[in-house]
Amino acid sequence: MSGAQIPEHRRDDDPVTDPDPAQAIAEALSPPPPAHLEQLTERARDYVKAASSANTRKAYTSDWKHFAAWCRRQGLETFPPSPQVVGLYITACASGTGIPGGKPNAVSTIERRLSALSWTYTQRGTPLERGDRHITTVLAGIRNTHASPPRQKEAVLPEDLVAMLETLDRGTLRGLRDRAMLLLGFAGGLRRSEVVGLDLGRDQTGDGRGWVEILDRGMVVTLRGKNGWREVEIGRGSSDATCPIVALQVWLKLARIGHGPLFRRVTGESKDVGPDRLNDREVARLVKRTALVAGVRGDLSEGEREKRFAGHSLRAGLASSAEVDERYVQRQLGHASAEMTRRYQRRRDRFRVNLTKAAGL
């Protein structure tokens, strides 16, 4: 980075401001809009928030704070965006130099931080030049030096799921709720955010990600994802004990849920059901907890097992267990390519198609 022009040092008493994406529209409208446009301005702010998920906005806000604090410690300005400064920042993240804790960030974390900076700068009307050599060359070097193959979460297979269900108390509302969440997440191949984002019907809440429609032969789950809406069909199971539709119906009936979020917090010694939907992290905790209690992958240490299981274990379990044409699994999981689906199939026959023999060797 020789010859890079570093922006002037900021003053120590300058506050580090954290950009609020929802303010982007309001800040762009200067002077303030006439009174009769205030309602449209508020609606525009709502649409800005809806452009990305709450989890994404939370992560981006955290990453911006991390960058802004690093700039302050180094005596550098955050604005205007400087590829040189960003290149130095991701170098610090990769090496652990000058960042809290001194621990190097993973490549995936650095890439997310870079996306957060680019997104935030764009929202402020001052785009960051991501293609600048001070960023691209450094990032390529970081990837070549530190990148490692992705660590996949352990798949929860059908026999594992049955054992996990047995650890739940069928006599409590919390146990019934958790049974329905595990079975629905597995049978639908749903992400944890999709599980907790479901409502009982269409357009019932402002923060819902979809809804369910229970039919005689199964259930249709309508989901809003990154690439638009999709439908997931979940058939009834061969036994009521492992049927996701039966589990969901029992939970809804005993929890007296007739409108709004499907899965909610249970309080008061598992007797009271609140109005608000669960956080998606509860799905990961549920999978992890029940897998440990059920002794899934008992050949591993408890610490290793705790790292292996998460919400994605349910999706991987369905992909690995459903012995049907790969296209149906791909559609259920909402993947754009078969290659992505294969990453979830932990026990597929990798050599079913042998091109070596097919070529005559």
Coordinates of N, CA and C in Angstrom, one line a residue, residues 260-353:
G260 N -51.7 -15.2 14.5 CA -50.4 -14.7 14.7 C -49.3 -15.7 14.7
P261 N -48.1 -15.4 15.4 CA -47.0 -16.3 15.4 C -47.3 -17.7 15.9
L262 N -46.7 -18.7 15.2 CA -46.9 -20.1 15.6 C -46.1 -20.4 16.9
F263 N -44.9 -20.0 16.9 CA -44.0 -20.5 18.0 C -43.7 -19.3 18.9
R264 N -44.1 -19.4 20.2 CA -44.0 -18.3 21.1 C -43.3 -18.8 22.4
R265 N -42.9 -17.8 23.2 CA -42.3 -18.1 24.5 C -43.3 -18.6 25.5
V266 N -42.9 -19.7 26.2 CA -43.8 -20.3 27.2 C -43.2 -19.9 28.6
T267 N -44.0 -19.4 29.5 CA -43.6 -18.9 30.8 C -44.4 -19.6 31.9
G268 N -44.2 -19.1 33.1 CA -45.0 -19.6 34.2 C -45.1 -21.1 34.4
E269 N -43.9 -21.7 34.6 CA -43.8 -23.1 34.8 C -44.4 -23.9 33.6
S270 N -44.2 -23.4 32.4 CA -44.7 -24.0 31.2 C -46.2 -24.0 31.1
K271 N -46.9 -23.0 31.7 CA -48.3 -22.9 31.7 C -48.9 -21.8 30.9
D272 N -48.1 -20.7 30.7 CA -48.5 -19.5 30.0 C -47.8 -19.3 28.6
V273 N -48.6 -19.0 27.6 CA -48.0 -18.7 26.3 C -48.1 -17.2 26.0
G274 N -47.0 -16.6 25.7 CA -46.9 -15.2 25.5 C -47.4 -14.8 24.0
P275 N -47.5 -13.6 23.7 CA -47.9 -13.1 22.4 C -46.8 -13.0 21.4
D276 N -45.6 -12.9 21.8 CA -44.5 -12.6 20.9 C -43.8 -13.9 20.4
R277 N -43.3 -13.8 19.1 CA -42.7 -15.0 18.5 C -41.3 -15.2 19.1
L278 N -40.8 -16.4 19.0 CA -39.5 -16.8 19.5 C -38.4 -16.2 18.7
N279 N -37.2 -16.0 19.3 CA -36.0 -15.6 18.5 C -35.5 -16.8 17.8
D280 N -34.9 -16.6 16.6 CA -34.5 -17.8 15.8 C -33.3 -18.5 16.5
R281 N -32.6 -17.9 17.4 CA -31.5 -18.6 18.1 C -32.1 -19.7 19.0
E282 N -33.4 -19.6 19.4 CA -34.0 -20.7 20.2 C -34.0 -22.0 19.5
V283 N -34.1 -21.9 18.1 CA -34.1 -23.2 17.4 C -32.8 -23.9 17.5
A284 N -31.7 -23.1 17.3 CA -30.4 -23.7 17.4 C -30.1 -24.2 18.8
R285 N -30.5 -23.5 19.8 CA -30.4 -24.0 21.2 C -31.1 -25.3 21.4
L286 N -32.3 -25.4 20.9 CA -33.2 -26.5 21.0 C -32.5 -27.8 20.4
V287 N -32.0 -27.6 19.1 CA -31.4 -28.7 18.5 C -30.1 -29.1 19.2
K288 N -29.3 -28.2 19.6 CA -28.1 -28.5 20.4 C -28.4 -29.2 21.7
R289 N -29.4 -28.7 22.4 CA -29.7 -29.2 23.7 C -30.2 -30.7 23.6
T290 N -31.2 -30.9 22.8 CA -31.8 -32.2 22.7 C -30.9 -33.2 22.1
A291 N -30.0 -32.8 21.2 CA -29.0 -33.7 20.6 C -28.0 -34.2 21.7
L292 N -27.6 -33.3 22.5 CA -26.7 -33.7 23.6 C -27.4 -34.6 24.6
V293 N -28.6 -34.3 25.0 CA -29.3 -35.1 26.0 C -29.6 -36.5 25.4
A294 N -29.9 -36.6 24.1 CA -30.2 -37.8 23.5 C -29.0 -38.7 23.2
G295 N -27.8 -38.1 23.3 CA -26.6 -38.8 23.1 C -26.2 -39.0 21.7
V296 N -26.7 -38.1 20.8 CA -26.4 -38.2 19.4 C -24.9 -37.9 19.2
R297 N -24.3 -38.8 18.4 CA -22.8 -38.8 18.2 C -22.1 -38.8 19.5
G298 N -22.5 -39.9 20.3 CA -21.9 -40.1 21.6 C -20.4 -40.5 21.5
D299 N -19.9 -40.8 20.3 CA -18.5 -41.1 20.1 C -17.6 -39.9 20.3
L300 N -18.2 -38.7 20.2 CA -17.4 -37.5 20.3 C -17.5 -36.9 21.8
S301 N -16.5 -36.0 22.1 CA -16.5 -35.4 23.4 C -17.7 -34.4 23.4
E302 N -18.1 -34.1 24.6 CA -19.3 -33.2 24.8 C -19.0 -31.8 24.1
G303 N -17.8 -31.3 24.3 CA -17.4 -30.0 23.7 C -17.5 -30.1 22.2
E304 N -17.1 -31.2 21.6 CA -17.1 -31.3 20.1 C -18.5 -31.5 19.7
R305 N -19.3 -32.2 20.4 CA -20.7 -32.4 20.0 C -21.5 -31.1 20.1
E306 N -21.2 -30.3 21.0 CA -21.8 -29.0 21.2 C -21.6 -28.1 20.0
K307 N -20.4 -28.2 19.4 CA -20.1 -27.4 18.2 C -20.7 -28.0 16.9
R308 N -21.0 -29.2 16.9 CA -21.4 -29.9 15.7 C -22.9 -29.6 15.3
F309 N -23.7 -29.3 16.4 CA -25.2 -29.3 16.1 C -25.7 -27.8 16.2
A310 N -26.6 -27.5 15.3 CA -27.2 -26.2 15.2 C -28.5 -26.3 14.4
G311 N -29.1 -25.1 14.1 CA -30.4 -25.1 13.4 C -30.2 -25.8 12.0
H312 N -29.1 -25.6 11.4 CA -28.9 -26.2 10.0 C -28.8 -27.7 10.1
S313 N -28.7 -28.3 11.2 CA -28.6 -29.7 11.3 C -29.9 -30.4 10.9
L314 N -31.0 -29.7 11.1 CA -32.3 -30.2 10.6 C -32.4 -30.2 9.1
R315 N -32.0 -29.1 8.4 CA -32.0 -29.1 7.0 C -31.1 -30.1 6.4
A316 N -29.9 -30.3 7.0 CA -29.0 -31.3 6.5 C -29.5 -32.7 6.7
G317 N -30.3 -32.9 7.8 CA -30.8 -34.2 8.1 C -31.8 -34.6 7.0
L318 N -32.7 -33.7 6.6 CA -33.7 -34.0 5.6 C -33.0 -34.3 4.3
A319 N -32.0 -33.5 3.9 CA -31.3 -33.6 2.6 C -30.6 -35.0 2.6
S320 N -30.1 -35.4 3.7 CA -29.3 -36.6 3.8 C -30.1 -37.9 3.9
S321 N -31.4 -37.7 4.3 CA -32.2 -38.9 4.6 C -33.3 -39.2 3.5
A322 N -33.8 -38.2 2.8 CA -34.9 -38.3 1.9 C -34.3 -39.0 0.6
E323 N -34.7 -40.3 0.5 CA -34.3 -41.1 -0.7 C -35.2 -40.9 -1.9
V324 N -35.1 -39.7 -2.4 CA -35.9 -39.3 -3.6 C -35.0 -38.6 -4.6
D325 N -35.6 -38.3 -5.8 CA -34.8 -37.6 -6.8 C -34.3 -36.3 -6.2
E326 N -33.1 -36.0 -6.4 CA -32.4 -34.8 -5.9 C -33.1 -33.5 -6.1
R327 N -33.8 -33.4 -7.3 CA -34.6 -32.2 -7.6 C -35.6 -31.9 -6.6
Y328 N -36.3 -32.9 -6.0 CA -37.3 -32.6 -5.0 C -36.7 -32.1 -3.7
V329 N -35.5 -32.6 -3.3 CA -34.8 -32.1 -2.2 C -34.4 -30.6 -2.4
Q330 N -33.9 -30.4 -3.6 CA -33.4 -29.0 -3.9 C -34.6 -28.0 -3.8
R331 N -35.7 -28.4 -4.3 CA -36.9 -27.6 -4.3 C -37.4 -27.3 -2.9
Q332 N -37.4 -28.4 -2.0 CA -37.8 -28.3 -0.7 C -37.0 -27.3 0.1
L333 N -35.6 -27.4 -0.1 CA -34.7 -26.5 0.6 C -34.6 -25.1 0.0
G334 N -35.2 -24.9 -1.1 CA -35.1 -23.6 -1.8 C -33.8 -23.2 -2.3
H335 N -33.0 -24.2 -2.7 CA -31.7 -24.0 -3.3 C -31.7 -23.6 -4.8
A336 N -30.9 -22.7 -5.2 CA -30.9 -22.3 -6.6 C -30.1 -23.3 -7.5
S337 N -29.2 -24.1 -6.9 CA -28.5 -25.1 -7.6 C -28.4 -26.4 -6.9
A338 N -28.2 -27.5 -7.7 CA -28.1 -28.8 -7.2 C -26.8 -28.9 -6.4
E339 N -25.8 -28.2 -6.8 CA -24.5 -28.2 -6.1 C -24.7 -27.8 -4.6
M340 N -25.5 -26.8 -4.4 CA -25.7 -26.4 -3.0 C -26.4 -27.5 -2.2
T341 N -27.4 -28.1 -2.8 CA -28.1 -29.2 -2.2 C -27.2 -30.3 -1.8
R342 N -26.2 -30.6 -2.6 CA -25.3 -31.7 -2.4 C -24.4 -31.4 -1.2
R343 N -24.2 -30.2 -0.9 CA -23.4 -29.8 0.3 C -24.1 -30.2 1.6
Y344 N -25.4 -30.4 1.5 CA -26.2 -30.7 2.7 C -26.4 -32.2 2.8
Q345 N -26.1 -33.0 1.7 CA -26.3 -34.4 1.8 C -25.1 -35.1 2.3
R346 N -25.1 -35.4 3.6 CA -24.0 -35.9 4.3 C -23.7 -37.4 4.0
R347 N -24.7 -38.2 3.6 CA -24.4 -39.6 3.4 C -24.9 -40.0 2.0
R348 N -24.8 -39.1 1.1 CA -25.2 -39.5 -0.3 C -24.1 -40.4 -0.9
D349 N -24.4 -41.1 -1.9 CA -23.4 -42.0 -2.6 C -22.6 -41.1 -3.6
R350 N -21.4 -40.7 -3.1 CA -20.7 -39.7 -4.0 C -20.2 -40.3 -5.3
F351 N -20.1 -41.6 -5.3 CA -19.5 -42.3 -6.5 C -20.5 -43.1 -7.3
R352 N -21.8 -42.7 -7.1 CA -22.9 -43.5 -7.8 C -22.7 -43.4 -9.3
V353 N -22.2 -42.2 -9.8 CA -21.9 -42.0 -11.2 C -20.3 -42.0 -11.3

